[in-house]
XYZ file of C-alpha atoms in Angstrom:
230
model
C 0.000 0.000 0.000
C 1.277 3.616 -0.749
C 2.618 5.637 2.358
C -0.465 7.315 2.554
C -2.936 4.976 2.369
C -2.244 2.290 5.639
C -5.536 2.594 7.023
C -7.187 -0.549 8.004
C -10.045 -1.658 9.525
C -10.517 -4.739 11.881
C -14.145 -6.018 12.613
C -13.091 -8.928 14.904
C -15.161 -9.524 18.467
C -12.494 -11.615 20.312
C -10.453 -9.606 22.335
C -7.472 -11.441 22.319
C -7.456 -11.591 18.495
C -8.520 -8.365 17.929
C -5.342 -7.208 20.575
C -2.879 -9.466 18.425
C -4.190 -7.933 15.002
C -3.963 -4.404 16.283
C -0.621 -4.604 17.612
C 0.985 -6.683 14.879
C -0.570 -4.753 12.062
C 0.508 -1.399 13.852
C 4.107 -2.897 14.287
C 4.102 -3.523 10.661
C 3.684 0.261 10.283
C -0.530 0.295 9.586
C -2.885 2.785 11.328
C -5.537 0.519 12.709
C -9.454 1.531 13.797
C -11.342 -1.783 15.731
C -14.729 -2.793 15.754
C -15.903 -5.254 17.910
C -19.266 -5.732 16.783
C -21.180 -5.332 13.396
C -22.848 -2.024 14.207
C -19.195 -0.205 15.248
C -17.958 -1.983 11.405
C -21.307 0.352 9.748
C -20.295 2.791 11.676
C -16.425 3.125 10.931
C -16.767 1.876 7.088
C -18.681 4.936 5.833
C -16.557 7.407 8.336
C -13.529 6.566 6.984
C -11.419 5.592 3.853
C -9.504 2.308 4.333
C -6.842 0.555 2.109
C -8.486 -2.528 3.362
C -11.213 -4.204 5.792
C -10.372 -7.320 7.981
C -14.367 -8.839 8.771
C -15.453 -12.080 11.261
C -17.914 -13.807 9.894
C -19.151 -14.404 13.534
C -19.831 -11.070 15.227
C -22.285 -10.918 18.332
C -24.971 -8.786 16.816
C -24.695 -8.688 13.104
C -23.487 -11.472 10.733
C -20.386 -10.308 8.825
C -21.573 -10.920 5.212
C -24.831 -8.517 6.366
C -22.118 -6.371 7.568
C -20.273 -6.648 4.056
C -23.347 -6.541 2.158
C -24.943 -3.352 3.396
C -21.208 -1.177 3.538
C -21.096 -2.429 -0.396
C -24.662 -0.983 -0.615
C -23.384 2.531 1.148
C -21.072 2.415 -1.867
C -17.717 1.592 0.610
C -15.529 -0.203 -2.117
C -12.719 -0.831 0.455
C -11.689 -4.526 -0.824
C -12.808 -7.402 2.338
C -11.028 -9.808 4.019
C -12.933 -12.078 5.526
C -11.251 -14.332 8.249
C -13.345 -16.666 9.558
C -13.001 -20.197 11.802
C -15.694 -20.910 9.174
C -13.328 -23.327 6.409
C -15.518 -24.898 4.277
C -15.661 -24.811 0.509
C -19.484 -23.520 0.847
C -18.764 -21.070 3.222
C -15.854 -19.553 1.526
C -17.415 -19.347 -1.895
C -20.414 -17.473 0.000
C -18.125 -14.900 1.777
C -16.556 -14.264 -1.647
C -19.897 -14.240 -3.961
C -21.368 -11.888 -0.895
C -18.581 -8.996 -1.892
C -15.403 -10.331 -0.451
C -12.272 -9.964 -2.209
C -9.911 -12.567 -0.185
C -11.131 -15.784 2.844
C -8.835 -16.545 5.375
C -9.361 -19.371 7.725
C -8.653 -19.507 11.415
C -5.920 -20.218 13.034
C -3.935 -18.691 10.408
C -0.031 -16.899 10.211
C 0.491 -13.636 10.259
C 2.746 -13.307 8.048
C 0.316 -15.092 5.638
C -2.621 -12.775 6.809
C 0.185 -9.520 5.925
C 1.055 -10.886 2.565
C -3.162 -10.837 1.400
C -3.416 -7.379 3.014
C -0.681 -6.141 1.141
C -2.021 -7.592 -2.250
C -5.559 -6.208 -1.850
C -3.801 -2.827 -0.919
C -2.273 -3.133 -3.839
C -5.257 -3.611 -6.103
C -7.000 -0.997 -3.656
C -4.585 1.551 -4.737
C -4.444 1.239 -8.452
C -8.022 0.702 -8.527
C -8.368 4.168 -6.743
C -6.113 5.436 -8.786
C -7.574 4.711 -12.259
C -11.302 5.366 -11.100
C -11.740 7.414 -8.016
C -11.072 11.520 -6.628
C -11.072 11.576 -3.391
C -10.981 15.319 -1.233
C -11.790 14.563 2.359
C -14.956 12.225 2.587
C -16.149 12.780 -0.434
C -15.687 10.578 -3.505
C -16.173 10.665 -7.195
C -16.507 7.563 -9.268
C -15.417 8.724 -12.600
C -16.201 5.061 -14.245
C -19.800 5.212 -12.515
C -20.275 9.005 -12.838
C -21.478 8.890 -9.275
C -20.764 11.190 -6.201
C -20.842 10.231 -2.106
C -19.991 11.671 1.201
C -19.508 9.391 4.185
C -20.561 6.553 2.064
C -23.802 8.133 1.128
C -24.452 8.432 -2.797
C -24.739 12.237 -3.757
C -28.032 12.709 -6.269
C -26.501 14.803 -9.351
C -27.763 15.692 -12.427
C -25.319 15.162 -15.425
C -24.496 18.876 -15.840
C -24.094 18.996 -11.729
C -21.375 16.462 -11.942
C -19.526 17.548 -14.486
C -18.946 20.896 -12.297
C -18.364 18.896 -9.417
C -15.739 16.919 -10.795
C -14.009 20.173 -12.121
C -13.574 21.402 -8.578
C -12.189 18.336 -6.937
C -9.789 17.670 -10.244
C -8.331 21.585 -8.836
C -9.194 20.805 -5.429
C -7.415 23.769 -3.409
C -7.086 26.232 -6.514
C -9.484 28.935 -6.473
C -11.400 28.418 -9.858
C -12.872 31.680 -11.335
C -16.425 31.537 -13.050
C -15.358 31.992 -16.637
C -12.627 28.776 -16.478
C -15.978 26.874 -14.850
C -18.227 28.288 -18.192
C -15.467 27.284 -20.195
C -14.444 24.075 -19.041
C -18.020 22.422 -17.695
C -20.629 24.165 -20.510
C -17.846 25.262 -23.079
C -19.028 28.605 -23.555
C -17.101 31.498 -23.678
C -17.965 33.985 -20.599
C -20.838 35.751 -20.446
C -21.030 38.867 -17.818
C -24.930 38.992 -17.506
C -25.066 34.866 -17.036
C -25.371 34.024 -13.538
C -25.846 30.017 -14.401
C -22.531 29.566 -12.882
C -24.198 30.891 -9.143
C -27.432 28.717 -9.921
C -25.540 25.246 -10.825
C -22.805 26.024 -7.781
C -25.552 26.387 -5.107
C -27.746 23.244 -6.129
C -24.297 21.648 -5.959
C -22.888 23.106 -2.917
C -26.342 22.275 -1.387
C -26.051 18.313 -2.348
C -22.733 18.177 -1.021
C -22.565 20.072 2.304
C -26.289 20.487 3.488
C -26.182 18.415 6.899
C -22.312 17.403 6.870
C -20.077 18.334 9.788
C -17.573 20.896 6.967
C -18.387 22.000 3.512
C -16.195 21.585 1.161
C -17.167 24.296 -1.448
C -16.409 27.660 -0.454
C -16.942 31.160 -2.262
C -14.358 33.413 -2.322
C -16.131 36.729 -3.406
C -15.445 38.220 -6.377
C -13.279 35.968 -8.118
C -15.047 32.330 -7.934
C -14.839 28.856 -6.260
C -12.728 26.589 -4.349
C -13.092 23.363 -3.282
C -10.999 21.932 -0.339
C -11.384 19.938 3.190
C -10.672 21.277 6.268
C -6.594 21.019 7.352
């Protein structure tokens, strides 16, 4: 996985497991989040972007696969590891057909379980690379043409994500209305148009209504800029 992208998730309920995983993995120079049960693993998938997610099939409150299932739904296309006491043929073709990318069975080596992380971190990279923007916690799709926040799919018109995309491709540059007239509607500028304002403010209100920072932000008089907090 590339330097900046170590970030793993472990959904394991045992705590002597979930100890070992968390100190070996951060040892092997990985920032680590835990959750115990199937509700924290909701939680923490759509918070957070991670290189990779570690699930138990067995977790006290919510099967894993559910667990799997509905973060795949939210759009979370962190790559799975399942790891599971659960060996069989049948149940490892079901954890893979459910969304997982890689089955491990219990008791297994560590230095096994590092090697499969750091393939699917791999993938996860150049996959990320090649398909998705990323500024904070939001995420374009450029293959699907699709937007989210926090996991949660962003409703935009065509036109909507064209502009979108614009600002996170110059994410941090202040972008002036007649480069966005240019570049999204290919029009030369117009002084009287204010369809620049119009389109920014549904957009601006998709992406930031009822998220804890926006990410668009006016700077008055010359345009735009799109960029996350720090």
């Amino acid at each position: 996985m590339t330097g900046g992208h170590r970030r793993i998730l472990v959904v394991e309920d045992d705590p002597e497991t979930a100890g070992q995983l968390v100190e070996e993995l951060t040892t092997s120079g990985y920032d680590v989040d835990l959750a115990a049960t199937g509700r924290e693993a909701l939680s923490h998938g759509v918070a957070r972007d991670y290189a990779v997610i570690t699930i138990d099939r067995m977790l006290p409150d919510i099967d894993g696969i559910t667990v799997m299932r509905q973060l795949r739904d939210d759009g979370i296309a962190a790559p799975f590891l399942i790891i599971s006491a659960l060996g069989e043929v049948d149940d490892r073709v079901r954890g893979l057909r459910a969304g997982g990318d890689d089955y491990l069975v219990k008791p297994f080596s560590f230095v096994e379980l590092l090697a499969r992380l750091e393939a699917l971190g791999r993938r996860s990279d150049t996959i990320a690379k090649e398909t998705l923007l990323r500024v904070g916690d939001l995420a374009i799709d450029l293959i699907a043409r699709s937007a989210s926040r926090r996991g949660r799919k962003i409703p935009l018109l065509p036109r909507e994500f064209q502009l979108l995309e614009y600002l996170v491709r110059n994410e941090g540059r202040v972008v002036s209305r007649a480069m966005l007239l240019q570049h999204v509607w290919d029009l030369h500028f117009d002084p009287s148009t204010n369809i620049i304002d119009v389109y920014v403010g549904r957009v601006r209100r998709k992406v930031d209504d009822a998220q804890a920072y926006p990410l668009i932000h006016t700077i008055r008089g010359i345009g735009y800029c799109l960029r996350a907090p720090g």
